[in-house]
Every structure is written in C-alpha cells, then in structure tokens.
mmCIF file of C-alpha atoms in Angstrom:
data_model
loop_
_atom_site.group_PDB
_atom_site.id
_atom_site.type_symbol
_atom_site.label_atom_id
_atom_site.label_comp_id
_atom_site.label_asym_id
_atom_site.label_seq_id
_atom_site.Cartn_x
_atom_site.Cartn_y
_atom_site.Cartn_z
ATOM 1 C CA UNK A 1 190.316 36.242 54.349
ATOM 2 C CA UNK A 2 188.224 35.454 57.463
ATOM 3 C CA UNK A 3 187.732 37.074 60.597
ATOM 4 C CA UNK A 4 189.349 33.837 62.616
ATOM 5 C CA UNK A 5 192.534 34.990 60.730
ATOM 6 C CA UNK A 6 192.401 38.142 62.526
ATOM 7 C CA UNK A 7 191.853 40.444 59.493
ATOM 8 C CA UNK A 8 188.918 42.118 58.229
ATOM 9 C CA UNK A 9 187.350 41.725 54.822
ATOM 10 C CA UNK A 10 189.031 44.386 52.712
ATOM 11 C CA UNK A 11 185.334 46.668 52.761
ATOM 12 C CA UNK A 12 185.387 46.373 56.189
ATOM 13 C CA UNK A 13 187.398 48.808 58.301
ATOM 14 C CA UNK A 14 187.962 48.825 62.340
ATOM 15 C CA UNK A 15 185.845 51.832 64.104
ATOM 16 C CA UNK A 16 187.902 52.725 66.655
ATOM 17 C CA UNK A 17 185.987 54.037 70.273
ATOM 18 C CA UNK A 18 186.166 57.726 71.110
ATOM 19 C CA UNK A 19 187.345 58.677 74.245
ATOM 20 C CA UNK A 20 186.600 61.059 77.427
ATOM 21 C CA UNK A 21 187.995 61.832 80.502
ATOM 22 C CA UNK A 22 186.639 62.936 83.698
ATOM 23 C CA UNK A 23 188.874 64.998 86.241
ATOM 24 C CA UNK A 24 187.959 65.485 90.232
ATOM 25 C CA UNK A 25 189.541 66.619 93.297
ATOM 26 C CA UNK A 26 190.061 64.560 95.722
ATOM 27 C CA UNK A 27 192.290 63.650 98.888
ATOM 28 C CA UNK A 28 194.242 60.586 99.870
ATOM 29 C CA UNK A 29 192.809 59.981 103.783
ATOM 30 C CA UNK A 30 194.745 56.313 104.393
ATOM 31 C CA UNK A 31 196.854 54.776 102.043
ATOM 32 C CA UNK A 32 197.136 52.810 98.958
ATOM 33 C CA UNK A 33 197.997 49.785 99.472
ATOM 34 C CA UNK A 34 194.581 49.506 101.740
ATOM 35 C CA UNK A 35 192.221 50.864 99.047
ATOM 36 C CA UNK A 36 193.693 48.580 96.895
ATOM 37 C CA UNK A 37 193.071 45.850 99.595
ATOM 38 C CA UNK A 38 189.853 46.738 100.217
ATOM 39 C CA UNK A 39 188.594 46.888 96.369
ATOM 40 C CA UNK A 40 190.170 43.425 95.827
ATOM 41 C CA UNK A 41 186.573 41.970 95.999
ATOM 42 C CA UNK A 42 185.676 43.548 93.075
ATOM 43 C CA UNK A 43 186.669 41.646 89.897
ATOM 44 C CA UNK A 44 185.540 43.662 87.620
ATOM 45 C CA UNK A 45 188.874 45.885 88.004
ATOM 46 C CA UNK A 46 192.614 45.385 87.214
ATOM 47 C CA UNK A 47 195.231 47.354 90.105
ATOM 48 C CA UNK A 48 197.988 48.330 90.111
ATOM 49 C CA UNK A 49 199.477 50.433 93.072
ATOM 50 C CA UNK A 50 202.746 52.712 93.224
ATOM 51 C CA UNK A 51 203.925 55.039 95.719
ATOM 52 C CA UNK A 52 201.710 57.751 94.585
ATOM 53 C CA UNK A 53 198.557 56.274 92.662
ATOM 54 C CA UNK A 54 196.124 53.439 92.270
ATOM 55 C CA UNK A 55 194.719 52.325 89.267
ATOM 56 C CA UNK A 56 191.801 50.507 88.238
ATOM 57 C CA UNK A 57 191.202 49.116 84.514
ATOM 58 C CA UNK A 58 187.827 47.403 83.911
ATOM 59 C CA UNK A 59 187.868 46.074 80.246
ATOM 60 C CA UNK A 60 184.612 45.632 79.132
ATOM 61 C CA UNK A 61 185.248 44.527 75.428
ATOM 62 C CA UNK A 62 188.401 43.548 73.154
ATOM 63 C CA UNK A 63 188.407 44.300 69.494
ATOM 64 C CA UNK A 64 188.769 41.257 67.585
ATOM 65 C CA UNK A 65 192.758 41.655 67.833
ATOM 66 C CA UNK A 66 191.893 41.288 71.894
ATOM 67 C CA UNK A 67 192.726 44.441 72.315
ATOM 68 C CA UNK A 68 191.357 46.261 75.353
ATOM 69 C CA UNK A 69 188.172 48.490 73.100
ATOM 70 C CA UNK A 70 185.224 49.432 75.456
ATOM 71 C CA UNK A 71 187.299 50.118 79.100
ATOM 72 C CA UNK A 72 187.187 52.691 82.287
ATOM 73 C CA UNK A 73 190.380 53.274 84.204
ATOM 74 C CA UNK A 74 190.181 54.891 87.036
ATOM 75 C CA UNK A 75 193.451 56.245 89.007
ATOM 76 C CA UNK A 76 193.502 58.043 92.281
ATOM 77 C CA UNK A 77 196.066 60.359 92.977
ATOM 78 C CA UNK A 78 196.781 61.871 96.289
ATOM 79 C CA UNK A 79 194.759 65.089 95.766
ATOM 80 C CA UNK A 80 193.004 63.838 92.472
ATOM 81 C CA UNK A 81 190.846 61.522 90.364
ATOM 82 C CA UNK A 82 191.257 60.506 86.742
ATOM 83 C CA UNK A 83 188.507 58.756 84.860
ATOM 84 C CA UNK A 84 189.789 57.947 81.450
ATOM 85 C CA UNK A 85 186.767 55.749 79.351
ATOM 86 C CA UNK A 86 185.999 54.929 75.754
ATOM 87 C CA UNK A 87 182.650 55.349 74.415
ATOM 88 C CA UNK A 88 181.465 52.867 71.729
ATOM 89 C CA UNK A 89 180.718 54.366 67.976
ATOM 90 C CA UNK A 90 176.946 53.000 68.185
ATOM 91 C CA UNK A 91 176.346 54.317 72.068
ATOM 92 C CA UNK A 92 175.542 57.433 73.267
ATOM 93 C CA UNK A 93 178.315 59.631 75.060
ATOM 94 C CA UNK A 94 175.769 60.969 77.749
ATOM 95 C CA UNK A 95 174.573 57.644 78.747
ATOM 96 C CA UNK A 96 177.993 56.291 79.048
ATOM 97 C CA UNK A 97 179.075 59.465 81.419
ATOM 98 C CA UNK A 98 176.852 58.330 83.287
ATOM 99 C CA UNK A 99 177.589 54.870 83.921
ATOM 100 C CA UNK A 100 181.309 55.897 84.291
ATOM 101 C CA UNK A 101 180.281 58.433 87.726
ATOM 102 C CA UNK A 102 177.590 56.013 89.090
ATOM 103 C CA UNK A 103 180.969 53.282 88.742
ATOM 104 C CA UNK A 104 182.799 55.914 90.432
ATOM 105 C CA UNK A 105 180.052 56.311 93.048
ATOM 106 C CA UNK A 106 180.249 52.428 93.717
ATOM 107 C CA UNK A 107 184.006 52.331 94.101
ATOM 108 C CA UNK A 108 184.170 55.348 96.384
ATOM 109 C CA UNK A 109 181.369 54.115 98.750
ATOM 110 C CA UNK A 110 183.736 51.214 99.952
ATOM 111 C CA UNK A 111 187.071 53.585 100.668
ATOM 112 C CA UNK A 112 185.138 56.559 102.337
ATOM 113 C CA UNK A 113 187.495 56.011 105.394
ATOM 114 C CA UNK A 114 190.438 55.742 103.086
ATOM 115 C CA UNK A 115 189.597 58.134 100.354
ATOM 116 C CA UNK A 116 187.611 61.588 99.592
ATOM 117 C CA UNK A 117 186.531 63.311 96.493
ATOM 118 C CA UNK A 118 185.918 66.427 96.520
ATOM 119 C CA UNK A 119 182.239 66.974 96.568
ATOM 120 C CA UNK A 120 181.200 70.203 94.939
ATOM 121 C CA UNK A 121 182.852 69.120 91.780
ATOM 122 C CA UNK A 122 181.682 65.040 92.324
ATOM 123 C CA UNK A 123 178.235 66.414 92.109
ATOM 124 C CA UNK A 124 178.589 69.137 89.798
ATOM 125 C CA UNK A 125 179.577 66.178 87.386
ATOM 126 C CA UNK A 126 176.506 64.191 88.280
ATOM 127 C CA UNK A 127 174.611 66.767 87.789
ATOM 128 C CA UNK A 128 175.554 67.304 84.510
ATOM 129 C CA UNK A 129 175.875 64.217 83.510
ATOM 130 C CA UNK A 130 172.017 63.923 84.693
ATOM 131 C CA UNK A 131 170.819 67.097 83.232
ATOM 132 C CA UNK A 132 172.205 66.184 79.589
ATOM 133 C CA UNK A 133 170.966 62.611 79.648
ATOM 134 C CA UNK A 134 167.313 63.639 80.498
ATOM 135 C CA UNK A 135 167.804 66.900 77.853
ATOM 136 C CA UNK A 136 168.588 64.608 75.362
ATOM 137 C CA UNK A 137 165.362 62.398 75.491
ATOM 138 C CA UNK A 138 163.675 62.934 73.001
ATOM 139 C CA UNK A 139 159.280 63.698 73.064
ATOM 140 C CA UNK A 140 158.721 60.191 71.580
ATOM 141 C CA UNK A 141 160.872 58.915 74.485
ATOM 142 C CA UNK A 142 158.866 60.459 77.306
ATOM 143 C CA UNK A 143 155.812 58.889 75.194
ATOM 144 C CA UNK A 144 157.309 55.862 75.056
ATOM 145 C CA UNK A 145 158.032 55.817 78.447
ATOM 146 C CA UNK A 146 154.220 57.402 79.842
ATOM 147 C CA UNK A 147 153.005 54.403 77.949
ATOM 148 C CA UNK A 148 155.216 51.917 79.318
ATOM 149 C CA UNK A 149 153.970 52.976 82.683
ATOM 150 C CA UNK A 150 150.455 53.275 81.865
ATOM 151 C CA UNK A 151 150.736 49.623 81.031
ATOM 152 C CA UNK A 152 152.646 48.678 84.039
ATOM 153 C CA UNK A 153 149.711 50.007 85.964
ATOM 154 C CA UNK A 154 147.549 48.431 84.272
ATOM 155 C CA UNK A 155 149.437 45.335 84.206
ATOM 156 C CA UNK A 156 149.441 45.215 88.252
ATOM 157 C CA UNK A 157 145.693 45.649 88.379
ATOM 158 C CA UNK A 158 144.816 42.973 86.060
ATOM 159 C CA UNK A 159 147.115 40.746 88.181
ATOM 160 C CA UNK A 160 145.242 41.730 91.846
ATOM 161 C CA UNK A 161 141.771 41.537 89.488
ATOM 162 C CA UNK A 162 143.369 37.534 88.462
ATOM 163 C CA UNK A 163 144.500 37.062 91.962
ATOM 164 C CA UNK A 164 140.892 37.980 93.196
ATOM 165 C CA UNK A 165 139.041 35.812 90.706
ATOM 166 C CA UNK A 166 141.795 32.691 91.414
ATOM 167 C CA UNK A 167 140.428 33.161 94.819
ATOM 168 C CA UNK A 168 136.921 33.223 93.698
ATOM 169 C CA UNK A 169 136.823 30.381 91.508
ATOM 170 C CA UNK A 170 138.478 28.311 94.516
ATOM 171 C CA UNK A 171 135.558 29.366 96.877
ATOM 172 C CA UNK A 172 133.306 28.324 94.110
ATOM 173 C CA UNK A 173 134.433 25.591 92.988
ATOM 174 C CA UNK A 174 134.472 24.218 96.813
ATOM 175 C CA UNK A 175 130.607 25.402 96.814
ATOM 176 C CA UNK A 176 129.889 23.372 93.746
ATOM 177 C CA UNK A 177 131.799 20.253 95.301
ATOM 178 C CA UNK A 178 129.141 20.713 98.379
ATOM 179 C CA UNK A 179 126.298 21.319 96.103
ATOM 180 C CA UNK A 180 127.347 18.477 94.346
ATOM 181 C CA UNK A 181 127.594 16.535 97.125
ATOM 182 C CA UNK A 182 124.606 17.799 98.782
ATOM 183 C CA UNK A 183 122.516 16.826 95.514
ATOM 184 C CA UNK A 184 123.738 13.527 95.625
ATOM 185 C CA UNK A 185 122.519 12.840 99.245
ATOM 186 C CA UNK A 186 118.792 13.867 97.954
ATOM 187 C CA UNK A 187 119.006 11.915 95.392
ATOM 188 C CA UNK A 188 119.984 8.998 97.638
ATOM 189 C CA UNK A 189 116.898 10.303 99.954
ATOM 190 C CA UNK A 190 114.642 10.353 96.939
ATOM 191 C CA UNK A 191 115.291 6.906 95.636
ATOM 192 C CA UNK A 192 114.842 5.826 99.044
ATOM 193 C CA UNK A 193 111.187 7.400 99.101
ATOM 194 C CA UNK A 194 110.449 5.520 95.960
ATOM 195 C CA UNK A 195 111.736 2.673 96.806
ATOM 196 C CA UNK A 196 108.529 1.430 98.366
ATOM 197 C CA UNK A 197 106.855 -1.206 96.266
ATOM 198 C CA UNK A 198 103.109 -0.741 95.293
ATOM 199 C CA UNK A 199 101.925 -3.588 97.491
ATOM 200 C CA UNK A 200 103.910 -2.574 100.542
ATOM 201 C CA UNK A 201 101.830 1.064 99.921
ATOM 202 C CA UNK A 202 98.724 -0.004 98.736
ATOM 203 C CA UNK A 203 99.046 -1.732 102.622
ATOM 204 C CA UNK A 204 100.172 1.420 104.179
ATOM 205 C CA UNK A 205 97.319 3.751 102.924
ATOM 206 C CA UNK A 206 94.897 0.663 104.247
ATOM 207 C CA UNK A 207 96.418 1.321 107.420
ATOM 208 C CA UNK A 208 96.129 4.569 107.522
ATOM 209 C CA UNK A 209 92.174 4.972 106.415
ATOM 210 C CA UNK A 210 91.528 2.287 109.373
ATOM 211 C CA UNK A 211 92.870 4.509 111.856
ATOM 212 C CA UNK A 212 91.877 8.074 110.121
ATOM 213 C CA UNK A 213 87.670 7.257 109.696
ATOM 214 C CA UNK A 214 88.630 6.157 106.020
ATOM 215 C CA UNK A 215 90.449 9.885 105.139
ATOM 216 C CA UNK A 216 93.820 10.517 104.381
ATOM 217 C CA UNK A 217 95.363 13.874 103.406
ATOM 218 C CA UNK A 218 98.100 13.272 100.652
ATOM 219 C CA UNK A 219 101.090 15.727 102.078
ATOM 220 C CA UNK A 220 100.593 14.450 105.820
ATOM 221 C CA UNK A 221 100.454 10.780 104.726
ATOM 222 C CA UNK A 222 103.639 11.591 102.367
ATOM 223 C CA UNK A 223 105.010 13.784 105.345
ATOM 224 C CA UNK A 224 104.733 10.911 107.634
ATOM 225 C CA UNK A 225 106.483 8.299 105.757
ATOM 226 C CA UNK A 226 108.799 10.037 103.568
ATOM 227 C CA UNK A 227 106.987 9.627 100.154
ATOM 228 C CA UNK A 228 106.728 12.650 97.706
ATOM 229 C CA UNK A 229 102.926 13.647 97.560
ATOM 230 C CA UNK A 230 102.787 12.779 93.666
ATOM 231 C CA UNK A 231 103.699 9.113 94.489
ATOM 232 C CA UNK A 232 100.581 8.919 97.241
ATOM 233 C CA UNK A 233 98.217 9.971 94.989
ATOM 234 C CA UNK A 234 99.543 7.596 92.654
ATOM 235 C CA UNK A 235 98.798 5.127 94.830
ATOM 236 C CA UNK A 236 95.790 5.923 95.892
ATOM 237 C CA UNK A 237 94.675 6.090 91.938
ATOM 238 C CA UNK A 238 95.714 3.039 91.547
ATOM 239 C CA UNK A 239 93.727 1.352 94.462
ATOM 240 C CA UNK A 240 90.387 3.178 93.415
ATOM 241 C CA UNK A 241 91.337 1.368 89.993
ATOM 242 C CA UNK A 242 91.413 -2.121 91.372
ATOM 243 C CA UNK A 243 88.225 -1.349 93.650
ATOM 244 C CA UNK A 244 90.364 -1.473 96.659
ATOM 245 C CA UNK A 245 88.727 1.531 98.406
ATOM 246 C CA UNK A 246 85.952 4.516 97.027
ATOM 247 C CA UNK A 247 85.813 7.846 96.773
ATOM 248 C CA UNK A 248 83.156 9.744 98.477
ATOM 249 C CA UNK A 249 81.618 12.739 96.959
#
C-alpha cells in the first residue's frame, strides 16, 4: 500500500513524539478575554478562552494521518502557567526547551499589563534550560563553532580588503583614462612637429643661419619651432648632403 492511502508500508512503523511539560506561577492581572484579544495578531496560535483559562495551541507538524505531531500549548490559569510540548524522535529535548520558554517569553512580552509570571521560577527555567543546552555541546562543537568565527572574521576583512581595492582600481583606472588621454594629445603634438615637409625646413634653417652669422644650435632651433632635436639635425644632414650649406671646422 502507499503512503497517499494513509497507511504505512508494513516495515515501517509510526514514531510517536515524546512529550514534556513546563509548570510556572503566575497571576491573572486583567482578564481573559483581553489577552486573548490582544494575542489575536499572532497566527501562529489556536485560543480558546473560558471563564478560568486561555489556551494557545501552535501545531507545528501533522503526522501523515493530519494529526496534530510536533505542537506547544500553552494555557494560563489564574495563578498558573502550563506548557505542554512534544519533542520530535530525531531532535534534541534541550534545544526544544528552549524554544518552548523563549515562545513563552514572546507571548508574555505583549500581556505584561494583563498577565504576570512569576519570575524566580520563569528564570530559574531559563536558566536551566540554558545551562543544559550549552553542557551538552559537545568539544567538537565549540571547535566547530571557534572556526566558524575565525572565518567570519576573516571573511569581513577580505570584504573591507575587496572594498578597498574596488576603490583602488576605480581611481586607477580613471588615472589610466587621463594617461591615456594625455598620451594621445602628445602624440597629436608630435605628429604635428613632424609634420613639416623637408623643403618647408630646409627653408627654415636658411632663415635662421641668415639671421644667426650662419650658426644654429639644434635644441634652440627645435625649441623655437616645435621640432624634436633628432629631426633638425636630420635636416641639417641632409642639406650638407645636397651642398646647400658647409660645415666649418
């Protein structure tokens, strides 16, 4: 048979939850009908009021005959509280007393004007609770745990270090773009120093030894006109080639 019929395989058998129960003084301050009023917001819970009680049911999990199997109900008396939970065969009891108080906790934190536990015992149970959850972790636990937080640390630094270097390789990258664009610009400026045919400088050297007594240094010549000094002397080889001018010794 299968499980959609509602019946297990015959090696199969239904492990039912254990159960606890947690008892507390406390003392009925308003009434009711108004706690019941006020937790109405919460829809985790099932209530039911009577004359001298309220009653909370969270369900958490149905067996697979939907029948309530992992559940807390909670009822407040006039001078007590009942906490009546299952705890699920593959859980651990101490965790789960734990999560019942803190749900406790919760639900008494929006009645305080209504309702008060008593709280010697309400944190005598905490404690406990506490004190057998943290007894019960075992060395490879705490290891477990030491490491996770070592790495955690770790974690956080790498991610200021990757924030810092994100912001670094911005700033660089807008310095390269500058460069870049900085490198371009020369190279416009150098093309335009070359541009210069070798008649128009052949002329300009001419020019210049008529009005320097027939001398000419090559960086103030190239200074003058914008012409890198290897180009001038090109120039100038190039003239005493053709016979244009003479060197003097």
């Amino acid at each position: 048979m299968s499980q959609e019929s509602g019946i297990l395989p015959a090696d199969q058998t239904i492990v039912e939850p254990k159960t606890d129960e947690i008892a507390i003084k406390g003392r009925l301050l308003g009434d009711f009908a108004s706690m019941e009023a006020r937790l109405s917001s919460l829809q985790l819970f099932i209530s039911k009021t009577t004359a001298d009680s309220l009653t909370l049911a969270m369900i958490e999990s149905r067996d697979i005959q939907k029948r309530p199997f992992l559940f807390l109900i909670m009822t407040f008396e006039k001078e007590r509280i009942s906490l009546k939970y299952t705890i699920a065969p593959d859980s651990s009891p101490k965790m789960r007393r734990v999560f019942v108080l803190k749900t406790l906790l919760s639900v008494l934190s929006l009645v305080t004007d209504l309702y008060s536990a008593d709280n010697a015992e309400l944190f005598q149970n905490a404690d406990s609770a506490i004190d057998d959850l943290l007894n019960s972790m075992t060395q490879s636990y705490s290891t477990l745990f030491n490491n996770y937080d070592s790495l955690f640390n770790e974690y956080r630094e790498l991610k200021r270090l990757n924030l810092e270097l994100t912001s670094s390789n911005k700033n660089l990258s807008v310095q390269a773009t500058q460069i870049s664009e900085e490198n371009a610009k020369l190279k416009e400026r150098l093309g335009g120093l070359e541009s210069y045919s070798d008649e128009s400088l052949m002329v300009m050297v001419q020019e210049w030894l008529e009005s320097h007594d027939s001398t000419i240094d090559v960086n103030e010549f190239g200074s003058t006109y914008k012409i890198i000094p290897p180009r001038v002397e090109q120039i100038l080889n190039k003239m005493v080639s053709l016979g244009y001018i003479e060197l003097k010794g």
